[in-house]
Tab-separated table of C-alpha atoms (C1' of nucleotides) in Angstrom:
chain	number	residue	atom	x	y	z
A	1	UNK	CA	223.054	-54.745	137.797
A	2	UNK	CA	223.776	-56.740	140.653
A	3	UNK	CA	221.553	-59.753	142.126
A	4	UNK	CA	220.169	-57.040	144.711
A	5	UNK	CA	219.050	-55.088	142.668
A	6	UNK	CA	217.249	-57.643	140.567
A	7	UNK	CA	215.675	-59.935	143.280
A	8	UNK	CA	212.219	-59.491	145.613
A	9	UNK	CA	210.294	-61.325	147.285
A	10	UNK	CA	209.859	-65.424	146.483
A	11	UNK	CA	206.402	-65.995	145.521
A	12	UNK	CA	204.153	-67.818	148.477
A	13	UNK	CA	202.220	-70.749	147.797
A	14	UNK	CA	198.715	-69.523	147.467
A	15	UNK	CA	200.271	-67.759	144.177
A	16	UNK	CA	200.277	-70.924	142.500
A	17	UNK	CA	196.591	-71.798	143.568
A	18	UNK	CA	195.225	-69.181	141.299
A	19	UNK	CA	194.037	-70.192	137.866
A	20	UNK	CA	196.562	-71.933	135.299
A	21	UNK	CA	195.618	-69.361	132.588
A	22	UNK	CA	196.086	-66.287	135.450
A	23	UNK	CA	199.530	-67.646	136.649
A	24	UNK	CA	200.931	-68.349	133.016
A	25	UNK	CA	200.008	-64.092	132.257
A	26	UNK	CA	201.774	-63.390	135.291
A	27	UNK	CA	204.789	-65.676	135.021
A	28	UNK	CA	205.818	-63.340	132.445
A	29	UNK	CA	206.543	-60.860	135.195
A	30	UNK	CA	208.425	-63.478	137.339
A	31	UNK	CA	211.900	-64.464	137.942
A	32	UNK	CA	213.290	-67.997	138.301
A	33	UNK	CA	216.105	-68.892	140.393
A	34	UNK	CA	218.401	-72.030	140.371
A	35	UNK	CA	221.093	-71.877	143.283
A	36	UNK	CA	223.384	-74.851	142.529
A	37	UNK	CA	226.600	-75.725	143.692
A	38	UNK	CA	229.022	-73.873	141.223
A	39	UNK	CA	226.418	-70.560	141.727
A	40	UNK	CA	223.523	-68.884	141.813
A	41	UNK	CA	221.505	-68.677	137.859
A	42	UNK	CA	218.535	-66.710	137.513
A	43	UNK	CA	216.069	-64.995	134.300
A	44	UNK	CA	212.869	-63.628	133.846
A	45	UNK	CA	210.257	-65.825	132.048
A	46	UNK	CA	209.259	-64.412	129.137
A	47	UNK	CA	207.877	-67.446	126.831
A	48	UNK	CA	205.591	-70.274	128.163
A	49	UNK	CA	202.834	-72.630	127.487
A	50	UNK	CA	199.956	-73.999	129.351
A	51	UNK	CA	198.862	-77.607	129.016
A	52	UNK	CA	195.772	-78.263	130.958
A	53	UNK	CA	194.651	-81.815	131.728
A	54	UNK	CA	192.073	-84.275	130.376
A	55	UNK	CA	190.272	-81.676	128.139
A	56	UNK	CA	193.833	-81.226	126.240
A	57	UNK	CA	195.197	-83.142	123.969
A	58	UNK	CA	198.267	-81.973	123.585
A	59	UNK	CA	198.868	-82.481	127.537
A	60	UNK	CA	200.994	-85.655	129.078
A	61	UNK	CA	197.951	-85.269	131.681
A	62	UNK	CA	194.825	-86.026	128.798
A	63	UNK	CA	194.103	-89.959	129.400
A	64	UNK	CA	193.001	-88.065	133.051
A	65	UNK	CA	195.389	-90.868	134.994
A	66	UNK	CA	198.341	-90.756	137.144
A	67	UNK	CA	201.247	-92.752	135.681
A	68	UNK	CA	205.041	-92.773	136.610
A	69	UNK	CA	205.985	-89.677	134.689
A	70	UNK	CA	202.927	-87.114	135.086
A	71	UNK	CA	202.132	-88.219	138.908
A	72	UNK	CA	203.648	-84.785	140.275
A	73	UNK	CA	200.646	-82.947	137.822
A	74	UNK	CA	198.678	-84.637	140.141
A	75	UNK	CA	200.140	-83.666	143.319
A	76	UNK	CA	199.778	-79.791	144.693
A	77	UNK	CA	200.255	-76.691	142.325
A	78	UNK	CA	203.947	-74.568	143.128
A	79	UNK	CA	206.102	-78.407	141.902
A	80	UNK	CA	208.515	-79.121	139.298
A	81	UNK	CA	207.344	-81.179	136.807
A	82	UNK	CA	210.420	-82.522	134.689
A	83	UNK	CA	210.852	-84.593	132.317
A	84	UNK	CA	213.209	-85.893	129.293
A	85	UNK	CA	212.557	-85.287	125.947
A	86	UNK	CA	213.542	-87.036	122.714
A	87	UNK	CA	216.041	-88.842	124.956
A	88	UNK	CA	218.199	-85.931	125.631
A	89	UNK	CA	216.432	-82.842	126.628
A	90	UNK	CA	214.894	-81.883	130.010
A	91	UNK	CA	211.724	-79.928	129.909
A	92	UNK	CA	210.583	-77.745	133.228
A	93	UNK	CA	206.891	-77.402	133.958
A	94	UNK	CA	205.193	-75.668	136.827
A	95	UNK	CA	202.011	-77.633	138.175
A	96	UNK	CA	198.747	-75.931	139.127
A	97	UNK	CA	195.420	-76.501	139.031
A	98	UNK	CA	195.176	-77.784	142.779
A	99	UNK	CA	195.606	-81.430	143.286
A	100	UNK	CA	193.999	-83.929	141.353
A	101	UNK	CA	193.394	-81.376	138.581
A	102	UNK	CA	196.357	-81.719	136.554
A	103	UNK	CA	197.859	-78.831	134.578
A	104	UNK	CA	201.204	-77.495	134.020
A	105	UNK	CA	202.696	-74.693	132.505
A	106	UNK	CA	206.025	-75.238	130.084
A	107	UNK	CA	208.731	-72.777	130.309
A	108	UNK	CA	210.221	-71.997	126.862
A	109	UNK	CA	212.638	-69.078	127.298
A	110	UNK	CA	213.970	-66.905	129.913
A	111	UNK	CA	215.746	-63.362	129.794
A	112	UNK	CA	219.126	-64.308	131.641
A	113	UNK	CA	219.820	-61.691	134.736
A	114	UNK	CA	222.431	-63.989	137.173
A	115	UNK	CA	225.043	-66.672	136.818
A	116	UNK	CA	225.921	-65.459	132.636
A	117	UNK	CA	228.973	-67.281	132.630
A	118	UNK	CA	227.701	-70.340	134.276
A	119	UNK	CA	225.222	-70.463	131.505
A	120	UNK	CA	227.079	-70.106	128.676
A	121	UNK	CA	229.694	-72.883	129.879
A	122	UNK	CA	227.338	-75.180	130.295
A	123	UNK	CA	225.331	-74.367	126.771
A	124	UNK	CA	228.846	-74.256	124.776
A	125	UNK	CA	229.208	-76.746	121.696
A	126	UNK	CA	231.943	-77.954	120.406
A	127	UNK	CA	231.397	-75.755	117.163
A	128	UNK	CA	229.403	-72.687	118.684
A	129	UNK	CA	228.829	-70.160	121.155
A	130	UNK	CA	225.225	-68.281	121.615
A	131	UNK	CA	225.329	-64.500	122.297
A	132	UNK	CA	224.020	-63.835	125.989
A	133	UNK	CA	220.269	-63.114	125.395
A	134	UNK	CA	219.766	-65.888	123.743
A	135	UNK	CA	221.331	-68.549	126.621
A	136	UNK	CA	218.080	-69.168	127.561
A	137	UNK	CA	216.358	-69.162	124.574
A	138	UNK	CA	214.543	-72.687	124.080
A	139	UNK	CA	212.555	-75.359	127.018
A	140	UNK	CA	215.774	-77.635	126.272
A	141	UNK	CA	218.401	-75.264	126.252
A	142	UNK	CA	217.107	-73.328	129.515
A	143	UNK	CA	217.013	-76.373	131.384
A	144	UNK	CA	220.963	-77.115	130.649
A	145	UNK	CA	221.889	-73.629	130.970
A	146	UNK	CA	220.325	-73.483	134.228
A	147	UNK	CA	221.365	-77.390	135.326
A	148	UNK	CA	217.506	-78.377	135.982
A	149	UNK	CA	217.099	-82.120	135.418
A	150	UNK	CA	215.205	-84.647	136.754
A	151	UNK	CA	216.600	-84.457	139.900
A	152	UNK	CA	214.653	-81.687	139.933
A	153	UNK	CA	211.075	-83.450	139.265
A	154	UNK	CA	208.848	-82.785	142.335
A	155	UNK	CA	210.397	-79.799	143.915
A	156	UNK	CA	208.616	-77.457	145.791
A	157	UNK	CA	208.930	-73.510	143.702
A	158	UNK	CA	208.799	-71.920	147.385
A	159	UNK	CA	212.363	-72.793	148.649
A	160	UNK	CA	215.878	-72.984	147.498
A	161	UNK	CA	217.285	-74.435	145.380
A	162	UNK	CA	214.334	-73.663	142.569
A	163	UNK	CA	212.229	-71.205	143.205
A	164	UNK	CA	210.297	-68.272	141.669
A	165	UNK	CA	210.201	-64.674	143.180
A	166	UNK	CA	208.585	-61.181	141.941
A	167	UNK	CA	211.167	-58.353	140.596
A	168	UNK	CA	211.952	-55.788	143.013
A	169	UNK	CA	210.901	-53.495	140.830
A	170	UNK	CA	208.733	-53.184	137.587
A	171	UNK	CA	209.795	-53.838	134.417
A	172	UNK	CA	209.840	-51.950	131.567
A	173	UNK	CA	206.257	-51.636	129.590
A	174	UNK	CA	205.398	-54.775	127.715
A	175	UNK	CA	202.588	-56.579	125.450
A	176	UNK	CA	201.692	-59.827	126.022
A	177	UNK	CA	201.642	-61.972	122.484
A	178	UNK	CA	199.072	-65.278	122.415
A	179	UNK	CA	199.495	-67.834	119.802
A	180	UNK	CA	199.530	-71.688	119.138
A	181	UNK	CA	201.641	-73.901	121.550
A	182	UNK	CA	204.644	-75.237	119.489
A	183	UNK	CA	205.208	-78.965	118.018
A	184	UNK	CA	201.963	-80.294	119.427
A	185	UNK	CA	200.667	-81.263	115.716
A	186	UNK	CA	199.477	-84.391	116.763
A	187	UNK	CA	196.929	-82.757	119.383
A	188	UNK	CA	193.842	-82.172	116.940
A	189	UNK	CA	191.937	-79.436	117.846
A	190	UNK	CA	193.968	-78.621	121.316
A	191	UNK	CA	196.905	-77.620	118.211
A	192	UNK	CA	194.946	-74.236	117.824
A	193	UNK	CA	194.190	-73.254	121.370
A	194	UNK	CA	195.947	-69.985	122.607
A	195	UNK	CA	197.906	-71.603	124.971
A	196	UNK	CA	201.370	-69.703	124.189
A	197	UNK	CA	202.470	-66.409	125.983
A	198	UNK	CA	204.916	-64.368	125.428
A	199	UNK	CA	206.289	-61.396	125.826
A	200	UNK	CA	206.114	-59.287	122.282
A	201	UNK	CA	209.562	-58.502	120.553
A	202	UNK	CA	211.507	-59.906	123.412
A	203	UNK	CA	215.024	-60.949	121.848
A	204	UNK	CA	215.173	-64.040	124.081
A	205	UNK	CA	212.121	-65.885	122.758
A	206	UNK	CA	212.379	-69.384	121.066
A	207	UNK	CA	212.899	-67.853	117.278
A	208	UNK	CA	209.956	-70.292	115.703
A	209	UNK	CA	206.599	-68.550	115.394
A	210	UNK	CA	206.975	-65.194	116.650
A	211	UNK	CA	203.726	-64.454	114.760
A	212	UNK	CA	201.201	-64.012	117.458
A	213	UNK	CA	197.411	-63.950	116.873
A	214	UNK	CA	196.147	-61.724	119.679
A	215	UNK	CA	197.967	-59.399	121.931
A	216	UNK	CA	196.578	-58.523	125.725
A	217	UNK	CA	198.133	-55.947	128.346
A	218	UNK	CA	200.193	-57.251	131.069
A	219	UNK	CA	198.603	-58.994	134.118
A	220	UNK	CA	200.226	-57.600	137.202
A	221	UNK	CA	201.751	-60.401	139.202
A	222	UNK	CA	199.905	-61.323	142.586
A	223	UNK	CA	200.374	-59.463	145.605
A	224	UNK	CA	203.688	-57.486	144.230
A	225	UNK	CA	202.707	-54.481	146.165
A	226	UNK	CA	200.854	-55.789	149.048
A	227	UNK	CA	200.192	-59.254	149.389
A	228	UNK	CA	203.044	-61.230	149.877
B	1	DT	C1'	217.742	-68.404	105.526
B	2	DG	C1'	215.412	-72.429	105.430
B	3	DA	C1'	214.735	-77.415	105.161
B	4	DT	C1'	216.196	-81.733	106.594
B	5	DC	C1'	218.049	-85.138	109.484
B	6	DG	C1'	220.230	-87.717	113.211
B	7	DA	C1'	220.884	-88.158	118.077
B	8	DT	C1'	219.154	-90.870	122.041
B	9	DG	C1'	216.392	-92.903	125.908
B	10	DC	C1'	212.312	-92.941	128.307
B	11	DT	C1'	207.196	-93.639	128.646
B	12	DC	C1'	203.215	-95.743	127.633
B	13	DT	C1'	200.578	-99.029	124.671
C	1	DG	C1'	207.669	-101.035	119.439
C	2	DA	C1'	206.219	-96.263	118.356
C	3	DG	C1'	206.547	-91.776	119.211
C	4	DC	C1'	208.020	-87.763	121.527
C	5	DA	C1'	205.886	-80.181	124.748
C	6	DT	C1'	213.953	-80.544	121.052
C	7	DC	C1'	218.312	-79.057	119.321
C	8	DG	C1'	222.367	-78.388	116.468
C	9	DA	C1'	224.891	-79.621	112.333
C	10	DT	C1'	224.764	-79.810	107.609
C	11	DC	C1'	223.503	-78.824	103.020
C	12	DA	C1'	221.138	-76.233	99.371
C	13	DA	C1'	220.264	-71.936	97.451
DNA sequence: TGATCGATGCTCT
DNA sequence: GAGCATCGATCAA
């Protein structure tokens, strides 16, 4: 399959001023592209996690004020929100919830389609080697397979060189799983919202907690067949 | 196959 | 100064 076959049309702006809960259901139908220097990288989403603002706990956004690292969840919805985890991990986010209402939704794995090799050079260890569907598999790993880092913090998700576009064609039936975000003990009650999508028995999903607790059909993404 | 632990630096209190 | 939306190596079984 070659990237013609794979890519459509990049997803407008007003896509990202729909609900946070709508665009994280339809994210699992979208495709993220990174065009970098040494190539063009690009997978389907199909794992994320919504964190939405002062009424969550488990979001950077909760004490409801701007501060150096979560200003962009501030700003207008279609950004990059990165940031460094742990001291050595980069974690993309996608802001919406229009500005001043500041959400974000986590990516945690990705279905690699473009740029393979790229990938797996730049996820290679000095004692191991991941099998292709799984180069993606993880908010930390994606980001250094794909090269996103905080360079990256503040983009716009319209243009070059990150940027999120509908397939050119459906894919295959799915079921969307819902469970518990991940690692977000410390968030009290926010711990057992249903703030986790994914797409069901997809090999490329982060391999804790496959166990869902509700499954939902597939929402179609915005305006693939005649809106954008 | 699962549990544990260390790495590593930034952000916010 | 504490804790973190993580990951990979190691060790036990």
């Amino acid at each position: 399959m070659t990237m013609g076959t794979i890519l459509g049309a990049t997803l407008p702006e007003k896509f990202y001023y729909q609900s946070t809960e709508r665009i994280a259901r339809q994210l699992l139908n979208a495709i993220l592209v990174h065009d970098t220097e040494t190539g063009l990288m690009a997978g389907r989403i199909v794992e994320c996690e919504m964190y939405q603002g002062p009424l969550d706990k488990a979001a950077h956004s909760y004490a409801g004020v701007p501060t150096g690292r979560t200003a962009v969840m501030y700003g207008p919805p279609g950004r990059a929100y990165v940031y460094l985890i742990y001291g050595m991990h980069y974690c993309l986010n996608i802001v919406t919830g229009g500005v001043g209402v500041p959400h974000a939704i986590l990516i945690r794995a990705m279905e690699p389609l473009a740029g393979h090799e790229e990938m797996l050079m730049r996820r290679r260890t000095a004692k191991r080697a991941w099998p292709d569907y799984r180069v993606l598999s993880g908010p930390g790993n994606l980001t250094r397979a794909l090269h996103i880092t905080k360079e990256n913090n503040g983009q716009v998700l319209t243009d070059p060189p990150l940027y999120l576009i509908a397939p050119s064609r459906p894919w295959a039936p799915y079921e969307v799983a819902l469970g518990p975000r991940i690692n977000i003990g410390y968030a009290e009650e926010a711990r057992h919202f249903l703030w986790r999508f994914w797409i069901k028995d997809h090999p490329a999903v982060s391999v804790a907690a496959q166990a869902f607790t509700r499954l939902e059909s597939p929402e179609p993404l915005f305006g693939v067949d005649d809106t954008i």
